[in-house]
Coordinates of C-alpha atoms in Angstrom, one line a residue:
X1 CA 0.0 0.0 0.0
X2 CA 1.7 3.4 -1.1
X3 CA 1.8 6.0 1.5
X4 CA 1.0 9.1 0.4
X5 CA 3.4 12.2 1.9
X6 CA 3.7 15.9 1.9
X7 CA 6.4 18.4 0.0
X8 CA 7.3 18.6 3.6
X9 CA 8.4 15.5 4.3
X10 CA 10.1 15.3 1.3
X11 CA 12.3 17.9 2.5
X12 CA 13.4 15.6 4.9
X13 CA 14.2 12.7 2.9
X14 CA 15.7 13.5 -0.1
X15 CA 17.6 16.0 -1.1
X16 CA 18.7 16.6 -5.0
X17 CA 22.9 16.0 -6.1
X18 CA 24.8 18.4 -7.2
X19 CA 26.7 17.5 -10.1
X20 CA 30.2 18.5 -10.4
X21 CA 32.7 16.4 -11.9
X22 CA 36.6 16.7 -10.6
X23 CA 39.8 17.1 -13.2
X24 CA 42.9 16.2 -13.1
X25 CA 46.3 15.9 -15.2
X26 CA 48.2 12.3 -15.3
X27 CA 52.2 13.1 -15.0
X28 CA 55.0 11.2 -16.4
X29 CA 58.0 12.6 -18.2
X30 CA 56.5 12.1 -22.1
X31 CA 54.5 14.6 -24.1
X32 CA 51.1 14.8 -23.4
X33 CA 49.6 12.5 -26.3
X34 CA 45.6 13.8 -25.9
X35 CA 45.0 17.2 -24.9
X36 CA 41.6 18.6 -24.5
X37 CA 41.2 21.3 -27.5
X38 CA 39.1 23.7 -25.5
X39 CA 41.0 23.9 -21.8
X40 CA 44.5 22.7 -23.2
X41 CA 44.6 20.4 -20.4
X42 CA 46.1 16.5 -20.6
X43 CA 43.4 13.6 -20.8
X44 CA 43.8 11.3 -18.4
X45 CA 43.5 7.8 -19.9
X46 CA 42.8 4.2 -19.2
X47 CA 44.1 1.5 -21.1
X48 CA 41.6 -1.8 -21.1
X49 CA 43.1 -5.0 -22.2
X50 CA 39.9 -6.2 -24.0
X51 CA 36.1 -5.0 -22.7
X52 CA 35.5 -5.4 -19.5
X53 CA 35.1 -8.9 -18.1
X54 CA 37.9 -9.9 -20.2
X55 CA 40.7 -11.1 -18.5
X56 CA 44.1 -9.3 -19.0
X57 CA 47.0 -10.1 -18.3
X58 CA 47.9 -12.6 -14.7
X59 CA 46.3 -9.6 -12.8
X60 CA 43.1 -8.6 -11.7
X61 CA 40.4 -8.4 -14.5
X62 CA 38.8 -5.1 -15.8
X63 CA 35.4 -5.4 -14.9
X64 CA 32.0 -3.7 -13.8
X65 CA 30.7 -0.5 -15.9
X66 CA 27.7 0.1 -13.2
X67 CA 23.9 0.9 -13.8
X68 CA 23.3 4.4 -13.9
X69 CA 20.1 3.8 -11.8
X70 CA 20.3 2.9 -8.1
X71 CA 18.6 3.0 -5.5
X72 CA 20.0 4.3 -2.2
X73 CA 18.7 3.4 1.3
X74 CA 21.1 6.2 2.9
X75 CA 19.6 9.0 1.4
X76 CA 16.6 8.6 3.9
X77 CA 18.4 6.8 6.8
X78 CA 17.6 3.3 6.0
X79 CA 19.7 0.3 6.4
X80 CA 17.1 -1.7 3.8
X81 CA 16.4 -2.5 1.5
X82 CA 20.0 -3.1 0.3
X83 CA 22.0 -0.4 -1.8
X84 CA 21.5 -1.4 -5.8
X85 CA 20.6 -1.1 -8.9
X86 CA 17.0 -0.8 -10.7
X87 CA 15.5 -0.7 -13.7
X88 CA 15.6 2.6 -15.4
X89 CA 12.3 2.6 -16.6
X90 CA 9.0 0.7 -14.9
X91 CA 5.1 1.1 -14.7
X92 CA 5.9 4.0 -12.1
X93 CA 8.1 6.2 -14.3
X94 CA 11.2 7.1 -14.8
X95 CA 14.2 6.6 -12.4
X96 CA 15.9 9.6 -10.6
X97 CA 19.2 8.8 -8.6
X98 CA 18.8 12.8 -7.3
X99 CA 14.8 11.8 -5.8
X100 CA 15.8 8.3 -4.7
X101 CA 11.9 7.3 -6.5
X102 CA 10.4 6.1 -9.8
X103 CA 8.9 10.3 -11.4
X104 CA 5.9 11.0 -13.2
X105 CA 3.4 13.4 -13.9
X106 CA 0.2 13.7 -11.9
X107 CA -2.6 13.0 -13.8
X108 CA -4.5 15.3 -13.0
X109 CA -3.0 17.6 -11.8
X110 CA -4.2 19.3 -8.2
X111 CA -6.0 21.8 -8.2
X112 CA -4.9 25.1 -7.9
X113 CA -4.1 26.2 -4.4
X114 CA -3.0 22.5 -3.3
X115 CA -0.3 22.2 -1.4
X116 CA 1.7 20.2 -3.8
X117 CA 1.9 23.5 -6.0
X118 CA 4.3 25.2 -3.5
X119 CA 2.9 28.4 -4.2
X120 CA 2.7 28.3 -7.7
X121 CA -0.3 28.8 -9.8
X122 CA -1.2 25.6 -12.9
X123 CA 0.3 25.9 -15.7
X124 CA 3.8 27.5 -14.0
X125 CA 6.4 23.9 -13.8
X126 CA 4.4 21.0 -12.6
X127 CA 3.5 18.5 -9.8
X128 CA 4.8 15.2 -10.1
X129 CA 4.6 11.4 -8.8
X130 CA 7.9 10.4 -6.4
X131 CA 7.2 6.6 -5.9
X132 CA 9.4 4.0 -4.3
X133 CA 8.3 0.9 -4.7
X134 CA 11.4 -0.4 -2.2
X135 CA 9.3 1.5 0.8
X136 CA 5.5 2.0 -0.5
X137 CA 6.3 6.2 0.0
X138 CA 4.6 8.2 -2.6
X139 CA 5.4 11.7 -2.4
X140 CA 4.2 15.1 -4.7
X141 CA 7.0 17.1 -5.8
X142 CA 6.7 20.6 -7.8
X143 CA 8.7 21.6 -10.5
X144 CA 9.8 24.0 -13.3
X145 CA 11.1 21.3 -15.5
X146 CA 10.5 17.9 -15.4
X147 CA 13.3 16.0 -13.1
X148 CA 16.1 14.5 -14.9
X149 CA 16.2 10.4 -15.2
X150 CA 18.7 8.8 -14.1
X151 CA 19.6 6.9 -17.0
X152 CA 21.0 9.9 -19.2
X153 CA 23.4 10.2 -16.4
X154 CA 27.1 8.9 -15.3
X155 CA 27.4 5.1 -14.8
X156 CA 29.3 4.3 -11.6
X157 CA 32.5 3.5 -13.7
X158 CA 32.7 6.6 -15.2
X159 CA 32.3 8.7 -11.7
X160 CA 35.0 6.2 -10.5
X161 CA 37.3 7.7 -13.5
X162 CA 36.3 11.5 -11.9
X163 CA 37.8 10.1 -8.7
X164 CA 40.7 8.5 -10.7
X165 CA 41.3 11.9 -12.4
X166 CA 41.8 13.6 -8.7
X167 CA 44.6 11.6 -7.5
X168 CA 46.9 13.2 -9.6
X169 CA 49.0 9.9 -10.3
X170 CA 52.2 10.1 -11.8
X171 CA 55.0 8.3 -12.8
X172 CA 57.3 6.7 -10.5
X173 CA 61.2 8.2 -9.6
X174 CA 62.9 6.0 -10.4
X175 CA 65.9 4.4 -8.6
X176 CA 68.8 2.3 -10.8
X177 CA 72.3 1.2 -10.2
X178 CA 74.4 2.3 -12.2
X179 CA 73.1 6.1 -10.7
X180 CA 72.2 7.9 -14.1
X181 CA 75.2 10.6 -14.7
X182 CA 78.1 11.2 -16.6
X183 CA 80.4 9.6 -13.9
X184 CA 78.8 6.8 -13.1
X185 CA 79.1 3.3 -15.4
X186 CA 77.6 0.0 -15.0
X187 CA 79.8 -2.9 -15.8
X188 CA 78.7 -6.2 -18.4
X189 CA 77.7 -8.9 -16.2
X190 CA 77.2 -7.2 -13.0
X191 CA 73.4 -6.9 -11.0
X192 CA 71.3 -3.9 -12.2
X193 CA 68.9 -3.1 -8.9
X194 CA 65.9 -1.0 -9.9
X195 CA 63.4 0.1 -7.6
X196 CA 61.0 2.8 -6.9
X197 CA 62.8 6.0 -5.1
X198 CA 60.7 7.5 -2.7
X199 CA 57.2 5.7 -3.4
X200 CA 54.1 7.8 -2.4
X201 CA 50.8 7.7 -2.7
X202 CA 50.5 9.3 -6.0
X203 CA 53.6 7.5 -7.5
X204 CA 52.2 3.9 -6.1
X205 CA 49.4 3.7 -4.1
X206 CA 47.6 3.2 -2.3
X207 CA 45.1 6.3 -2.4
X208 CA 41.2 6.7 -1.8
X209 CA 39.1 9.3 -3.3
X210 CA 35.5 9.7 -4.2
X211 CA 33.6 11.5 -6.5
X212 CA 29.9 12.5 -7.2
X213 CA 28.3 13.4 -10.6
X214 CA 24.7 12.4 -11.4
X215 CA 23.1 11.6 -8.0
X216 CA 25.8 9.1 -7.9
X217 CA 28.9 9.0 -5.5
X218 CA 31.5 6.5 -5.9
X219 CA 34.9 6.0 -3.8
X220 CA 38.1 4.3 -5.5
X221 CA 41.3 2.7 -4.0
X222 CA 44.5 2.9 -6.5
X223 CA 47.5 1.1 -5.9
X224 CA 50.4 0.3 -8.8
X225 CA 49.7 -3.3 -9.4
X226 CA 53.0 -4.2 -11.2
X227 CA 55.9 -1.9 -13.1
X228 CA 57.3 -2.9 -16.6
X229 CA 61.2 -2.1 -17.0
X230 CA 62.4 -1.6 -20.4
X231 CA 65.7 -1.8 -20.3
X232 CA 66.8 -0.4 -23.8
X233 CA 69.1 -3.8 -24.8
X234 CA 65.8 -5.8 -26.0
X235 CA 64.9 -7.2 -22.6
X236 CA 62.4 -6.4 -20.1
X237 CA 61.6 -7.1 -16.5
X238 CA 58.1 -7.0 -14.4
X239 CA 58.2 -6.7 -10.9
X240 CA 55.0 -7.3 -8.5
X241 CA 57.1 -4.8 -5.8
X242 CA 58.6 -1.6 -5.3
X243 CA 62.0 -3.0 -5.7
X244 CA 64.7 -2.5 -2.7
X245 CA 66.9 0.2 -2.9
X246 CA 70.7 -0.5 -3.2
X247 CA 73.3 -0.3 -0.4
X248 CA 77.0 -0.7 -1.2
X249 CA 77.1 -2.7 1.6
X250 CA 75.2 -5.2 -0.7
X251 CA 78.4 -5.0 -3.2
X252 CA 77.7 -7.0 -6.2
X253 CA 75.0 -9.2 -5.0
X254 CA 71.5 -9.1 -7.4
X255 CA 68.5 -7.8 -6.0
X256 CA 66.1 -9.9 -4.5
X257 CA 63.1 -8.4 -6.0
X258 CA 63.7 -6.4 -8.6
X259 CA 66.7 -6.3 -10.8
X260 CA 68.4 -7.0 -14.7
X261 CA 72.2 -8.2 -15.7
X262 CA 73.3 -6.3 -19.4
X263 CA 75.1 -8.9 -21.4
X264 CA 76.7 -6.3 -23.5
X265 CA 78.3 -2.6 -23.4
X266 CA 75.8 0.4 -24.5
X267 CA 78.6 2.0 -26.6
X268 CA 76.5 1.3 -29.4
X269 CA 73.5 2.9 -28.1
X270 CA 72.7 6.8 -29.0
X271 CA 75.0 8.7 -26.7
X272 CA 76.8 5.8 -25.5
X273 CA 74.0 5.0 -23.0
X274 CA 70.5 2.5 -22.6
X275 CA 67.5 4.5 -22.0
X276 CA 65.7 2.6 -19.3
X277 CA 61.9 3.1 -18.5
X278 CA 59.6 2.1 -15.7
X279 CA 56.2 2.0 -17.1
X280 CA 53.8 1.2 -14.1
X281 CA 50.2 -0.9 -14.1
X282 CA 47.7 0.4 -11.8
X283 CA 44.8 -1.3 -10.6
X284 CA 41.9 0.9 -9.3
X285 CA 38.8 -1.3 -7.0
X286 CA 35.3 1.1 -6.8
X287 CA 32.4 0.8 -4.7
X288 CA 29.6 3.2 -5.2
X289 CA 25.2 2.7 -5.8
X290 CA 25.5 -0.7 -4.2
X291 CA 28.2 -1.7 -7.1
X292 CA 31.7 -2.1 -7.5
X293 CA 34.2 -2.5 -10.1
X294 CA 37.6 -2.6 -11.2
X295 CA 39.5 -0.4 -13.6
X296 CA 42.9 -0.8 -15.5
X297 CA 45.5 2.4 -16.0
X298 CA 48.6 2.3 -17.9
X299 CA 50.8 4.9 -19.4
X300 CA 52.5 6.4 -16.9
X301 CA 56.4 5.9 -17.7
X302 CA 59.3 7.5 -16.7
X303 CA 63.1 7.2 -18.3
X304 CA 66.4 7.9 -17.6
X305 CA 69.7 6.6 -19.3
X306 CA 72.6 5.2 -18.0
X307 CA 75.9 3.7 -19.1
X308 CA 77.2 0.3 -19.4
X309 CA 80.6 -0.8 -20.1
X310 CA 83.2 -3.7 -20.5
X311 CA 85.5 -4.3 -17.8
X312 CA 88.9 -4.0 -18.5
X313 CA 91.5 -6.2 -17.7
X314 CA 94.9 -5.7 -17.6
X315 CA 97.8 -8.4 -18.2
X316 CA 101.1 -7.7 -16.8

């Protein structure tokens, strides 16, 4: 049975999002590749491998794009029913995320001078249906235009990438023995250590921030899942760590988590050096309108160069 409420009430259980939707610039050391032609600012980007679902490489898959339409118990207090999705559409109306109900127009209309006009005379915006079918509430709402549906709106996924977009991730610093610099030369055959120098937040993970756009809010957890070394002689090492950074105390062991051996000098290479970059694999888990998801990012690299040489021996 649908229990009929006042404007009044309304007030107190619902209140209508605010859309605003958060920007952000990914950093590495390369040219920006996409650039928005009216603000001039970077895209940020996220690289699927395959639609989501698919499975990518040995890590976690890409999956969930959301339903735009939810319905949220918290908006009004409630612990039930359970946070999720809905149809868009039903014999009620149309969704809105903003309402938290299923809209429509009354038909009729109220007479002028009801209560439900708020005021305003017939013919100036309308009155319209707020049902939830989750909790039997009907309520009469007024206004100018009719409320937007939630299905023209964000999906959770794509809020997620508005939280993605403010934690400013960036490629990592990288650390490497040989040191990158003029003096400094690696030898053939001797352990390369590579790791990441002075991991944050922003350059690994893990960081938290949430977003809203839509009636929807959606919170998202980065962390760098893995980091790709190129090592500019053909090879290329993935570690599942941040490497450890070399002592000299360690003298010419290899590094237990994280490291590469050149088999041959870079005096070939332009400049005499190898042009090493750390390309890093974030995985991003969100959780927003009783869904949650998982989103791939890649392209943030960094390089440096460094030099590698044969040891010299001399013979008496």
């Amino acid at each position: 049975m649908r229990r009929l409420l006042t404007y009044g009430f309304l007030l107190s259980l619902v209140s209508a999002g605010l859309l605003f939707v958060a920007t952000g610039t990914s950093h590495a050391d390369t040219v920006c590749q996409v650039t928005d032609p009216l603000t001039g600012e970077c895209f940020i980007w996220v690289e699927v491998p395959g639609n989501p679902g698919d499975p990518g490489d040995d890590g976690p898959e890409d999956t969930g794009s959301g339903k735009a339409c939810y319905w949220d118990p918290g908006k009004q207090g409630l612990s039930r029913p359970p946070a999720g999705p809905v149809p868009c559409t039903s014999e009620y109306g149309y969704w809105s995320n903003n309402y938290n109900c299923y809209i429509s127009a009354a038909d009729p209309q109220p007479p002028a001078g009801d209560p439900s006009w708020q005021g305003h005379e017939p013919g100036d915006g309308a009155v319209y249906v707020c049902f939830q079918p989750q909790t039997d509430i009907d309520i009469r709402i007024w206004s100018q235009d009719p409320p937007p549906g939630a299905d023209t709106g964000p999906t959770p996924r794509e809020v997620a990438q508005m939280a993605i977009s403010q934690m400013n991730l960036r490629a990592i610093d990288i650390g490497i023995t040989p040191e990158p610099g003029a003096d400094d030369v690696g030898i053939v055959g001797m352990p390369v250590w590579l790791w990441v120098k002075n991991p944050d937040s922003h350059s690994y993970g893990p960081i938290t921030e949430s977003a809203s756009a839509g009636g929807i809010t959606v919170t998202a957890t980065a962390r760098v899942e893995d980091i790709t070394w190129d090592m500019g002689d053909g090879s290329q090492v993935t570690c599942r760590s941040a490497g450890t950074p070399y002592e000299p105390s360690y003298g010419r062991q290899a590094s237990p988590d994280c490291g590469h051996t050149y088999l041959k000098s870079s005096s070939t290479e332009s400049g005499g050096k190898y042009t090493v970059t750390a390309a890093s694999d974030w995985v991003i888990t969100w959780i927003g309108a009783g869904q949650t998801g998982t989103i791939r990012l890649n392209g943030l690299q960094r390089s440096v160069q460094v030099a590698v040489g044969e040891a010299q021996v001399l013979v008496q």
